[in-house]
Tab-separated table of C-alpha atoms in Angstrom:
chain	number	residue	atom	x	y	z
A	1	UNK	CA	0.031	0.102	0.100
A	2	UNK	CA	1.822	3.378	-0.941
A	3	UNK	CA	1.923	6.480	1.472
A	4	UNK	CA	-0.555	8.023	-0.050
A	5	UNK	CA	-3.436	5.257	-0.154
A	6	UNK	CA	-2.375	4.690	4.065
A	7	UNK	CA	-2.927	7.828	5.249
A	8	UNK	CA	-6.300	7.869	3.140
A	9	UNK	CA	-7.399	4.174	5.147
A	10	UNK	CA	-6.162	5.705	8.248
A	11	UNK	CA	-8.071	9.107	7.801
A	12	UNK	CA	-11.423	7.013	7.081
A	13	UNK	CA	-10.794	4.403	9.959
A	14	UNK	CA	-10.640	8.040	12.219
A	15	UNK	CA	-13.806	9.095	10.250
A	16	UNK	CA	-15.803	6.050	10.969
A	17	UNK	CA	-14.881	5.692	14.496
A	18	UNK	CA	-14.950	9.108	15.212
A	19	UNK	CA	-18.784	9.646	13.327
A	20	UNK	CA	-20.077	7.040	15.942
A	21	UNK	CA	-18.278	8.203	18.339
A	22	UNK	CA	-20.165	11.442	17.803
A	23	UNK	CA	-23.571	9.947	17.018
A	24	UNK	CA	-23.175	9.095	20.663
A	25	UNK	CA	-21.915	12.310	21.935
A	26	UNK	CA	-25.145	13.947	20.459
A	27	UNK	CA	-27.548	11.605	21.187
A	28	UNK	CA	-25.900	11.050	24.778
A	29	UNK	CA	-25.829	14.740	25.041
A	30	UNK	CA	-29.747	15.668	24.804
A	31	UNK	CA	-30.520	13.083	27.291
A	32	UNK	CA	-28.478	14.091	30.052
A	33	UNK	CA	-29.040	17.507	29.359
A	34	UNK	CA	-32.850	17.408	29.424
A	35	UNK	CA	-32.379	14.605	32.491
A	36	UNK	CA	-30.418	17.681	34.568
A	37	UNK	CA	-33.170	20.280	33.414
A	38	UNK	CA	-35.589	18.200	34.015
A	39	UNK	CA	-34.745	16.735	37.487
A	40	UNK	CA	-32.857	20.020	38.624
A	41	UNK	CA	-34.004	23.000	36.960
A	42	UNK	CA	-32.096	25.039	34.485
A	43	UNK	CA	-30.914	27.329	36.760
A	44	UNK	CA	-28.429	24.180	38.113
A	45	UNK	CA	-28.147	22.742	34.535
A	46	UNK	CA	-26.771	27.241	33.647
A	47	UNK	CA	-24.508	26.713	36.507
A	48	UNK	CA	-22.893	23.245	35.072
A	49	UNK	CA	-22.811	24.714	32.035
A	50	UNK	CA	-20.548	27.674	33.495
A	51	UNK	CA	-18.169	25.641	35.547
A	52	UNK	CA	-17.070	23.814	32.649
A	53	UNK	CA	-16.415	26.103	30.693
A	54	UNK	CA	-14.632	28.124	33.000
A	55	UNK	CA	-12.165	25.055	33.289
A	56	UNK	CA	-11.587	24.901	29.881
A	57	UNK	CA	-10.342	28.264	30.137
A	58	UNK	CA	-7.087	26.121	31.719
A	59	UNK	CA	-6.194	25.056	28.396
A	60	UNK	CA	-4.463	28.343	27.338
A	61	UNK	CA	-1.659	27.247	29.572
A	62	UNK	CA	-1.713	23.244	27.758
A	63	UNK	CA	-2.761	24.380	23.620
A	64	UNK	CA	0.783	26.324	22.865
A	65	UNK	CA	2.356	22.883	23.670
A	66	UNK	CA	0.355	20.620	22.324
A	67	UNK	CA	-0.309	21.885	19.148
A	68	UNK	CA	3.890	22.429	19.151
A	69	UNK	CA	3.956	18.507	20.389
A	70	UNK	CA	1.677	17.238	17.553
A	71	UNK	CA	3.887	19.545	14.831
A	72	UNK	CA	7.035	18.300	15.621
A	73	UNK	CA	6.050	14.603	16.297
A	74	UNK	CA	4.701	14.356	12.722
A	75	UNK	CA	8.463	15.043	11.953
A	76	UNK	CA	9.397	12.016	13.525
A	77	UNK	CA	6.978	9.606	12.593
A	78	UNK	CA	7.397	10.670	9.435
A	79	UNK	CA	11.571	9.761	9.913
A	80	UNK	CA	10.699	6.919	11.978
A	81	UNK	CA	12.906	8.218	14.614
A	82	UNK	CA	12.157	6.732	17.961
A	83	UNK	CA	14.544	8.579	19.511
A	84	UNK	CA	13.075	11.438	18.520
A	85	UNK	CA	9.674	10.925	19.373
A	86	UNK	CA	10.643	9.312	22.926
A	87	UNK	CA	12.423	13.185	23.388
A	88	UNK	CA	9.641	14.933	21.977
A	89	UNK	CA	7.089	12.934	24.287
A	90	UNK	CA	9.542	13.400	27.702
A	91	UNK	CA	9.338	16.936	27.129
A	92	UNK	CA	6.354	17.362	27.220
A	93	UNK	CA	6.049	15.274	30.449
A	94	UNK	CA	8.090	17.469	32.376
A	95	UNK	CA	5.543	20.305	31.241
A	96	UNK	CA	2.201	19.116	32.457
A	97	UNK	CA	4.306	18.107	35.694
A	98	UNK	CA	5.001	21.699	36.234
A	99	UNK	CA	1.796	22.743	35.507
A	100	UNK	CA	-0.949	20.033	37.537
A	101	UNK	CA	0.053	22.275	40.478
A	102	UNK	CA	-1.418	25.338	39.021
A	103	UNK	CA	-4.211	23.655	37.991
A	104	UNK	CA	-4.886	22.442	41.260
A	105	UNK	CA	-4.838	25.895	42.081
A	106	UNK	CA	-6.823	27.331	39.724
A	107	UNK	CA	-9.444	25.045	40.676
A	108	UNK	CA	-9.423	26.132	44.293
A	109	UNK	CA	-9.748	30.236	42.647
A	110	UNK	CA	-13.007	28.888	40.437
A	111	UNK	CA	-14.170	27.264	43.455
A	112	UNK	CA	-14.178	29.972	45.455
A	113	UNK	CA	-14.840	32.843	42.536
A	114	UNK	CA	-17.450	31.394	40.770
A	115	UNK	CA	-20.013	30.936	43.821
A	116	UNK	CA	-19.873	35.101	44.098
A	117	UNK	CA	-20.065	36.173	40.591
A	118	UNK	CA	-22.922	33.930	39.497
A	119	UNK	CA	-26.559	34.781	39.662
A	120	UNK	CA	-28.651	31.220	40.765
A	121	UNK	CA	-30.218	31.363	43.634
A	122	UNK	CA	-27.754	28.466	45.151
A	123	UNK	CA	-25.943	28.645	48.155
A	124	UNK	CA	-21.953	29.603	47.970
A	125	UNK	CA	-21.221	26.039	49.074
A	126	UNK	CA	-22.979	23.539	46.592
A	127	UNK	CA	-21.671	25.761	43.883
A	128	UNK	CA	-18.200	25.552	45.741
A	129	UNK	CA	-18.328	21.892	45.926
A	130	UNK	CA	-19.695	21.255	42.332
A	131	UNK	CA	-16.415	23.310	40.725
A	132	UNK	CA	-14.150	20.275	42.940
A	133	UNK	CA	-16.085	17.697	41.557
A	134	UNK	CA	-16.204	18.780	37.749
A	135	UNK	CA	-12.311	19.968	38.116
A	136	UNK	CA	-11.382	16.273	39.140
A	137	UNK	CA	-11.796	15.171	35.653
A	138	UNK	CA	-10.004	17.640	34.628
A	139	UNK	CA	-7.274	17.238	36.563
A	140	UNK	CA	-6.982	13.518	35.685
A	141	UNK	CA	-7.255	14.433	31.862
A	142	UNK	CA	-3.763	16.396	32.158
A	143	UNK	CA	-1.829	13.960	34.877
A	144	UNK	CA	-2.104	11.046	32.589
A	145	UNK	CA	-4.146	11.874	28.869
A	146	UNK	CA	-2.972	14.587	27.087
A	147	UNK	CA	0.005	13.193	25.524
A	148	UNK	CA	-1.604	9.646	25.119
A	149	UNK	CA	-4.124	11.425	23.139
A	150	UNK	CA	-1.282	13.925	20.995
A	151	UNK	CA	0.778	10.534	20.140
A	152	UNK	CA	-2.179	9.187	18.977
A	153	UNK	CA	-3.713	12.462	16.716
A	154	UNK	CA	0.342	12.493	15.433
A	155	UNK	CA	0.413	9.262	14.355
A	156	UNK	CA	-3.190	9.247	12.861
A	157	UNK	CA	-4.667	6.389	15.073
A	158	UNK	CA	-7.172	9.087	16.416
A	159	UNK	CA	-9.970	5.670	15.713
A	160	UNK	CA	-8.591	3.925	19.087
A	161	UNK	CA	-9.056	7.214	21.194
A	162	UNK	CA	-12.824	7.484	19.641
A	163	UNK	CA	-13.564	3.214	20.304
A	164	UNK	CA	-12.737	4.613	23.924
A	165	UNK	CA	-14.632	7.723	24.580
A	166	UNK	CA	-17.524	6.462	22.959
A	167	UNK	CA	-17.406	3.488	25.324
A	168	UNK	CA	-17.252	5.802	28.065
A	169	UNK	CA	-19.927	8.460	27.088
A	170	UNK	CA	-22.124	6.130	26.773
A	171	UNK	CA	-21.582	4.456	30.719
A	172	UNK	CA	-21.821	7.680	31.853
A	173	UNK	CA	-25.312	8.715	29.965
A	174	UNK	CA	-26.522	5.346	31.749
A	175	UNK	CA	-25.064	5.830	34.719
A	176	UNK	CA	-26.454	9.691	35.213
A	177	UNK	CA	-29.846	8.194	33.914
A	178	UNK	CA	-29.688	5.664	36.817
A	179	UNK	CA	-28.536	7.951	39.300
A	180	UNK	CA	-31.738	10.242	38.512
A	181	UNK	CA	-34.127	7.860	38.316
A	182	UNK	CA	-33.155	6.406	41.686
A	183	UNK	CA	-33.638	9.889	43.449
A	184	UNK	CA	-29.798	10.772	43.641
A	185	UNK	CA	-28.874	14.620	43.886
A	186	UNK	CA	-26.905	17.066	41.606
A	187	UNK	CA	-23.831	16.335	43.557
A	188	UNK	CA	-23.966	12.187	42.833
A	189	UNK	CA	-24.866	12.880	39.831
A	190	UNK	CA	-21.655	15.060	38.364
A	191	UNK	CA	-19.345	12.551	40.514
A	192	UNK	CA	-21.123	9.456	39.167
A	193	UNK	CA	-19.870	12.110	35.769
A	194	UNK	CA	-16.066	12.657	37.080
A	195	UNK	CA	-15.494	8.759	38.381
A	196	UNK	CA	-16.208	7.921	34.122
A	197	UNK	CA	-14.033	10.710	32.843
A	198	UNK	CA	-11.411	9.884	35.147
A	199	UNK	CA	-11.097	6.433	33.230
A	200	UNK	CA	-11.239	7.578	30.040
A	201	UNK	CA	-6.959	8.550	30.280
A	202	UNK	CA	-5.707	5.770	32.330
A	203	UNK	CA	-6.834	3.629	29.487
A	204	UNK	CA	-5.490	5.744	27.141
A	205	UNK	CA	-2.315	6.433	28.575
A	206	UNK	CA	-1.974	2.384	28.986
A	207	UNK	CA	-2.935	1.564	25.440
A	208	UNK	CA	-0.423	3.969	23.651
A	209	UNK	CA	2.562	3.392	25.500
A	210	UNK	CA	1.805	-0.248	24.890
A	211	UNK	CA	1.388	0.933	21.099
A	212	UNK	CA	4.736	3.462	21.527
A	213	UNK	CA	7.347	2.625	22.725
A	214	UNK	CA	8.314	5.740	24.579
A	215	UNK	CA	12.141	5.520	26.019
A	216	UNK	CA	12.013	7.472	29.605
A	217	UNK	CA	15.882	7.731	30.017
A	218	UNK	CA	16.227	9.628	26.597
A	219	UNK	CA	16.713	13.365	27.728
A	220	UNK	CA	13.919	15.922	26.804
A	221	UNK	CA	14.172	17.737	23.717
A	222	UNK	CA	12.994	21.279	24.804
A	223	UNK	CA	13.548	22.779	21.761
A	224	UNK	CA	10.526	20.835	20.104
A	225	UNK	CA	8.520	23.018	22.086
A	226	UNK	CA	10.217	26.805	20.810
A	227	UNK	CA	6.874	27.428	19.207
A	228	UNK	CA	4.636	26.850	21.966
A	229	UNK	CA	3.729	30.882	22.425
A	230	UNK	CA	3.398	30.776	18.323
A	231	UNK	CA	0.741	27.845	18.598
A	232	UNK	CA	-1.070	29.653	21.413
A	233	UNK	CA	-1.120	33.060	20.148
A	234	UNK	CA	-3.298	30.725	16.497
A	235	UNK	CA	-5.558	29.324	19.133
A	236	UNK	CA	-6.309	32.039	21.287
A	237	UNK	CA	-9.167	33.132	19.175
A	238	UNK	CA	-10.673	29.384	19.368
A	239	UNK	CA	-10.344	29.424	23.223
A	240	UNK	CA	-11.782	33.104	23.331
A	241	UNK	CA	-14.798	31.578	20.967
A	242	UNK	CA	-15.700	28.675	22.981
A	243	UNK	CA	-15.564	30.357	26.527
A	244	UNK	CA	-16.287	34.367	26.053
A	245	UNK	CA	-19.755	34.000	25.474
A	246	UNK	CA	-20.305	32.263	28.869
A	247	UNK	CA	-17.847	34.393	30.626
A	248	UNK	CA	-19.916	38.016	30.451
A	249	UNK	CA	-23.226	35.281	30.476
A	250	UNK	CA	-21.906	34.804	33.474
A	251	UNK	CA	-21.355	38.154	34.935
A	252	UNK	CA	-24.195	39.913	32.906
A	253	UNK	CA	-26.902	37.982	32.934
A	254	UNK	CA	-28.068	34.850	35.378
A	255	UNK	CA	-27.879	31.206	35.446
A	256	UNK	CA	-30.985	30.573	33.420
A	257	UNK	CA	-30.318	32.431	30.024
A	258	UNK	CA	-26.752	30.378	30.439
A	259	UNK	CA	-29.216	27.287	30.126
A	260	UNK	CA	-31.296	28.821	27.188
A	261	UNK	CA	-27.536	29.636	25.388
A	262	UNK	CA	-26.067	25.841	26.561
A	263	UNK	CA	-28.813	24.357	25.135
A	264	UNK	CA	-29.006	26.213	21.691
A	265	UNK	CA	-25.608	25.256	21.590
A	266	UNK	CA	-25.704	21.757	22.345
A	267	UNK	CA	-27.895	21.374	18.730
A	268	UNK	CA	-24.697	23.651	17.041
A	269	UNK	CA	-21.956	21.542	19.004
A	270	UNK	CA	-23.752	18.774	17.577
A	271	UNK	CA	-23.495	20.105	13.917
A	272	UNK	CA	-20.087	20.758	14.189
A	273	UNK	CA	-19.040	17.350	15.385
A	274	UNK	CA	-19.820	16.393	11.771
A	275	UNK	CA	-17.420	18.303	10.715
A	276	UNK	CA	-14.987	17.038	13.024
A	277	UNK	CA	-16.020	13.494	11.343
A	278	UNK	CA	-14.022	14.723	8.808
A	279	UNK	CA	-11.668	16.407	10.559
A	280	UNK	CA	-10.218	13.760	12.237
A	281	UNK	CA	-7.203	12.495	11.092
A	282	UNK	CA	-6.756	15.378	8.741
A	283	UNK	CA	-4.509	17.790	9.803
A	284	UNK	CA	-2.204	14.374	10.388
A	285	UNK	CA	-1.857	13.661	7.073
A	286	UNK	CA	-1.627	17.299	5.553
A	287	UNK	CA	0.925	17.194	8.880
A	288	UNK	CA	2.558	14.249	6.811
A	289	UNK	CA	2.247	15.427	2.864
A	290	UNK	CA	3.797	18.416	3.958
A	291	UNK	CA	6.867	17.052	5.844
A	292	UNK	CA	6.874	15.020	2.790
A	293	UNK	CA	7.215	18.251	0.029
A	294	UNK	CA	4.123	16.528	-1.599
A	295	UNK	CA	2.676	20.196	-1.997
A	296	UNK	CA	0.578	19.237	-5.044
A	297	UNK	CA	-1.030	16.590	-3.756
A	298	UNK	CA	-1.618	18.936	-0.577
A	299	UNK	CA	-3.330	21.336	-3.154
A	300	UNK	CA	-5.759	18.872	-4.448
A	301	UNK	CA	-6.436	17.279	-1.178
A	302	UNK	CA	-7.063	20.764	0.413
A	303	UNK	CA	-9.649	21.536	-2.241
A	304	UNK	CA	-11.476	18.522	-1.911
A	305	UNK	CA	-11.906	18.847	1.811
A	306	UNK	CA	-12.846	22.576	1.188
A	307	UNK	CA	-15.168	21.742	-1.098
A	308	UNK	CA	-16.560	19.218	1.422
A	309	UNK	CA	-16.764	21.725	4.386
A	310	UNK	CA	-18.797	24.677	2.127
A	311	UNK	CA	-21.072	22.342	0.918
A	312	UNK	CA	-21.521	20.451	4.778
A	313	UNK	CA	-21.921	24.391	5.772
A	314	UNK	CA	-25.042	24.729	3.962
A	315	UNK	CA	-26.930	21.413	4.046
A	316	UNK	CA	-26.479	21.955	8.186
A	317	UNK	CA	-26.600	25.320	9.237
A	318	UNK	CA	-28.990	26.298	7.006
A	319	UNK	CA	-31.101	23.257	7.597
A	320	UNK	CA	-30.515	24.206	11.822
A	321	UNK	CA	-31.835	27.896	11.013
A	322	UNK	CA	-35.289	26.490	10.005
A	323	UNK	CA	-35.417	23.602	12.608
A	324	UNK	CA	-33.942	24.495	15.348
A	325	UNK	CA	-36.564	26.551	17.455
A	326	UNK	CA	-39.236	23.531	16.237
A	327	UNK	CA	-36.967	21.184	17.750
A	328	UNK	CA	-36.938	23.170	21.023
A	329	UNK	CA	-40.542	23.532	21.102
A	330	UNK	CA	-40.521	19.338	21.609
A	331	UNK	CA	-37.480	19.497	23.475
A	332	UNK	CA	-38.293	21.398	26.017
A	333	UNK	CA	-41.788	20.932	26.472
A	334	UNK	CA	-42.995	21.378	29.993
A	335	UNK	CA	-39.926	22.926	31.095
A	336	UNK	CA	-41.606	26.572	32.184
A	337	UNK	CA	-39.205	27.831	34.505
A	338	UNK	CA	-37.253	30.222	31.712
A	339	UNK	CA	-38.094	30.756	27.854
A	340	UNK	CA	-36.359	28.285	25.660
A	341	UNK	CA	-38.214	29.303	22.191
A	342	UNK	CA	-35.692	31.946	20.512
A	343	UNK	CA	-35.834	32.549	17.117
A	344	UNK	CA	-32.857	34.768	16.325
A	345	UNK	CA	-30.913	33.081	18.772
A	346	UNK	CA	-30.994	30.090	16.623
A	347	UNK	CA	-30.099	31.751	13.922
A	348	UNK	CA	-27.857	33.768	15.232
A	349	UNK	CA	-25.607	30.931	16.341
A	350	UNK	CA	-25.667	28.801	12.936
A	351	UNK	CA	-24.157	32.234	11.754
A	352	UNK	CA	-21.298	32.029	13.833
A	353	UNK	CA	-20.903	28.115	13.543
A	354	UNK	CA	-20.885	28.914	9.598
A	355	UNK	CA	-17.990	31.060	9.564
A	356	UNK	CA	-16.421	29.465	11.964
A	357	UNK	CA	-16.861	25.919	9.944
A	358	UNK	CA	-15.328	27.371	7.074
A	359	UNK	CA	-12.030	28.433	8.300
A	360	UNK	CA	-11.395	24.470	8.984
A	361	UNK	CA	-9.628	23.687	6.208
A	362	UNK	CA	-7.171	26.497	6.334
A	363	UNK	CA	-6.631	26.232	10.172
A	364	UNK	CA	-5.521	22.744	9.423
A	365	UNK	CA	-2.869	23.356	6.550
A	366	UNK	CA	-1.672	26.348	8.674
A	367	UNK	CA	-0.960	23.501	11.956
A	368	UNK	CA	-0.132	20.802	10.353
A	369	UNK	CA	2.756	22.861	8.468
A	370	UNK	CA	3.138	24.779	12.128
A	371	UNK	CA	2.689	27.916	10.571
A	372	UNK	CA	1.463	29.356	14.016
A	373	UNK	CA	4.120	32.543	13.974
A	374	UNK	CA	3.112	33.868	10.693
A	375	UNK	CA	-0.845	34.170	11.233
A	376	UNK	CA	-0.429	34.576	15.405
A	377	UNK	CA	-1.193	38.371	14.996
A	378	UNK	CA	-4.308	37.804	13.402
A	379	UNK	CA	-5.564	35.463	16.327
A	380	UNK	CA	-4.762	38.394	18.643
A	381	UNK	CA	-6.842	41.166	16.992
A	382	UNK	CA	-9.979	38.364	16.543
A	383	UNK	CA	-9.811	37.671	20.410
A	384	UNK	CA	-9.724	41.309	21.240
A	385	UNK	CA	-13.067	41.885	18.676
A	386	UNK	CA	-14.056	39.418	20.087
A	387	UNK	CA	-14.053	40.048	24.153
A	388	UNK	CA	-14.810	43.999	23.678
A	389	UNK	CA	-17.757	43.496	21.733
A	390	UNK	CA	-19.274	40.826	23.530
A	391	UNK	CA	-18.544	42.415	26.850
A	392	UNK	CA	-20.599	45.550	25.257
A	393	UNK	CA	-23.229	43.998	22.959
A	394	UNK	CA	-24.210	41.545	26.056
A	395	UNK	CA	-25.232	44.330	28.607
A	396	UNK	CA	-27.106	45.511	25.782
A	397	UNK	CA	-28.647	42.523	23.896
A	398	UNK	CA	-28.447	39.770	26.266
A	399	UNK	CA	-26.866	36.591	25.057
A	400	UNK	CA	-28.011	37.812	21.366
A	401	UNK	CA	-25.696	40.545	21.290
A	402	UNK	CA	-22.775	37.584	23.330
A	403	UNK	CA	-23.146	35.899	20.109
A	404	UNK	CA	-23.017	38.867	17.409
A	405	UNK	CA	-19.220	38.970	18.926
A	406	UNK	CA	-18.754	36.006	18.021
A	407	UNK	CA	-20.338	36.704	14.474
A	408	UNK	CA	-18.058	39.793	13.367
A	409	UNK	CA	-14.586	38.097	15.440
A	410	UNK	CA	-15.455	35.033	13.353
A	411	UNK	CA	-16.033	36.643	9.746
A	412	UNK	CA	-12.550	38.496	10.726
A	413	UNK	CA	-10.295	35.140	11.222
A	414	UNK	CA	-11.866	33.352	8.560
A	415	UNK	CA	-10.818	36.375	6.050
A	416	UNK	CA	-7.531	36.306	7.504
A	417	UNK	CA	-6.407	32.324	7.294
A	418	UNK	CA	-7.879	32.258	4.100
A	419	UNK	CA	-6.089	35.143	2.820
A	420	UNK	CA	-3.177	33.868	4.451
A	421	UNK	CA	-3.732	30.120	2.751
A	422	UNK	CA	-4.313	31.122	-0.800
A	423	UNK	CA	-1.181	34.141	-0.826
A	424	UNK	CA	1.420	32.532	1.206
A	425	UNK	CA	1.035	28.785	1.127
A	426	UNK	CA	-1.003	27.186	-1.962
A	427	UNK	CA	-0.472	30.717	-4.226
A	428	UNK	CA	-3.311	31.270	-5.031
A	429	UNK	CA	-5.680	33.858	-5.652
A	430	UNK	CA	-8.086	34.839	-2.531
A	431	UNK	CA	-11.104	35.482	-4.858
A	432	UNK	CA	-11.485	31.523	-4.923
A	433	UNK	CA	-12.260	31.529	-1.116
A	434	UNK	CA	-14.467	34.748	-2.127
A	435	UNK	CA	-16.672	32.835	-5.053
A	436	UNK	CA	-16.811	29.860	-2.706
A	437	UNK	CA	-18.653	32.155	0.041
A	438	UNK	CA	-21.032	33.769	-2.459
A	439	UNK	CA	-22.648	30.451	-3.349
A	440	UNK	CA	-22.913	29.020	0.226
A	441	UNK	CA	-24.326	32.280	0.882
A	442	UNK	CA	-26.896	31.922	-2.192
A	443	UNK	CA	-27.717	28.048	-1.186
A	444	UNK	CA	-28.338	28.572	2.476
A	445	UNK	CA	-30.761	31.883	1.492
A	446	UNK	CA	-32.461	29.547	-1.884
A	447	UNK	CA	-32.684	26.393	0.826
A	448	UNK	CA	-33.832	28.667	3.520
A	449	UNK	CA	-36.677	30.334	1.583
A	450	UNK	CA	-38.005	27.378	0.268
A	451	UNK	CA	-37.875	25.560	3.288
A	452	UNK	CA	-40.202	27.884	5.594
A	453	UNK	CA	-42.645	28.362	2.165
A	454	UNK	CA	-43.100	24.654	2.446
A	455	UNK	CA	-43.233	23.839	6.168
A	456	UNK	CA	-45.771	27.018	6.393
A	457	UNK	CA	-48.428	23.819	6.157
A	458	UNK	CA	-46.946	22.066	8.842
A	459	UNK	CA	-47.014	22.380	12.765
A	460	UNK	CA	-45.294	21.096	14.800
A	461	UNK	CA	-46.425	19.453	18.076
A	462	UNK	CA	-44.554	16.279	18.432
A	463	UNK	CA	-41.281	14.908	17.797
A	464	UNK	CA	-43.085	12.944	14.637
A	465	UNK	CA	-44.388	15.682	13.543
A	466	UNK	CA	-40.927	17.612	13.585
A	467	UNK	CA	-39.024	14.506	11.778
A	468	UNK	CA	-41.418	14.887	9.140
A	469	UNK	CA	-39.978	18.192	8.569
A	470	UNK	CA	-37.142	17.950	9.019
A	471	UNK	CA	-36.598	15.246	6.189
A	472	UNK	CA	-38.870	17.415	4.405
A	473	UNK	CA	-36.323	20.614	5.052
A	474	UNK	CA	-33.302	18.171	4.613
A	475	UNK	CA	-34.188	17.158	1.055
A	476	UNK	CA	-34.857	20.669	-0.018
A	477	UNK	CA	-31.538	21.780	1.478
A	478	UNK	CA	-29.413	18.565	-0.625
A	479	UNK	CA	-31.092	19.476	-3.552
A	480	UNK	CA	-30.179	23.014	-4.080
A	481	UNK	CA	-26.276	22.269	-2.425
A	482	UNK	CA	-26.722	19.410	-5.463
A	483	UNK	CA	-27.703	21.342	-8.130
A	484	UNK	CA	-25.731	24.375	-7.564
A	485	UNK	CA	-22.480	22.417	-6.878
A	486	UNK	CA	-23.569	20.246	-10.097
A	487	UNK	CA	-23.614	24.270	-12.251
A	488	UNK	CA	-20.431	26.210	-10.225
A	489	UNK	CA	-18.728	22.948	-8.919
A	490	UNK	CA	-18.792	19.907	-11.208
A	491	UNK	CA	-15.301	18.886	-11.021
A	492	UNK	CA	-14.824	19.478	-7.040
A	493	UNK	CA	-18.405	17.176	-6.834
A	494	UNK	CA	-16.984	14.704	-8.954
A	495	UNK	CA	-13.651	14.502	-7.027
A	496	UNK	CA	-14.904	13.961	-4.069
A	497	UNK	CA	-17.634	10.950	-4.851
A	498	UNK	CA	-14.558	9.402	-6.770
A	499	UNK	CA	-12.449	10.123	-3.443
A	500	UNK	CA	-15.541	8.386	-1.836
A	501	UNK	CA	-15.461	5.704	-3.573
A	502	UNK	CA	-11.964	4.491	-3.253
A	503	UNK	CA	-12.503	4.661	0.512
A	504	UNK	CA	-15.396	2.371	0.544
A	505	UNK	CA	-14.056	0.291	-1.566
A	506	UNK	CA	-10.550	-0.493	0.763
């Protein structure tokens, strides 16, 4: 089997297992979120969402090292250099040993401060202990799980991680369901979830160290991590995108509004995970091509991937614009402590996710090539735009204001990434990306307009009627995207079809 075919097969395995994992995450997420709101109320759901996001901010001290390590491993794996691989991993191990203490301090600071800033009508000590419970799994991930994930990702073996996480997700949802049905309180429920999540990094640690021969006696190669600050700058916008809204909603709104925001983002995240099915394993493949200087192959593969992302964005998030509010009307039926029917919120989140998704091909290429330094300025600017606009608008417009700030920031960074990749890495005109974007806007506009017109005759009152509306909406969007692809991007459609046929035939 050729090197390129081997890369494709690994990417295919990662994509299939990722698809299964993401479906499980989506289904289990909907079940458990509804159970939490129904059993413990929207306020607790908002508190948990806030705690989870604040804990995820610790990734600021991780992501630079993780990205730099991954890029360094692409080269050592391409050269089959086991000694260099051990040196890189040993350097990463040493770094995480140092920051583990800082993570403990960070969790304690959050436990003391979040109860003071969140408006939830829940006692100080209840929120305090919830932070400690949820923070336990984060600590376990740092101690045992990070290097294992990086090793498997860099070697295009993500399918192993996906299988383990799928099993753990099902176990987690099952345990939560049992605890709730047995009358357990919110602390018992979340403690059970944390216990399951602690198992994942332990299993990954054991598995990865059996597959890869990591020699702990090799001296750490700290030069492999020299680009960590540039990597952090490149990733800062993603960190801000994922967390800034929750921060300002926590400070200026209340826990019930956080619950509304989090429930809509469950839908958006579910659709975004479809993109992760495609991207899973591709960065490693791009990194391998770049390390081997196979630029023609890289350019061809990126163009196919680019078309898939734009088509999926039009299809999936166009459907979300039409279906998310009817979905909420059925999904949250019987929950009356806060209004979950927010049409403008659903539309704004869909637009924000479209813009975030469109830059995925360009982000992956930049990361795979290690061009973090070249794009870090744009990362800082986007993060600044997001923070400033969100802070101003959330005070005036509530959670809608937070999303508008994110939309503007996402638009800026997508343009910057597309321009850099086109001009400095692929040697093509930026107008190609502009044309694709115009095509996407046309596809979404036509699809949404036709869908609204057809669905006027359907009243969604239960899951059966919503599924009917979803099937019709998906069919309309798929037809429009396919027709516009045949008219404007026939070669891309043909090449992608041939690619999938090759993968399926094995």
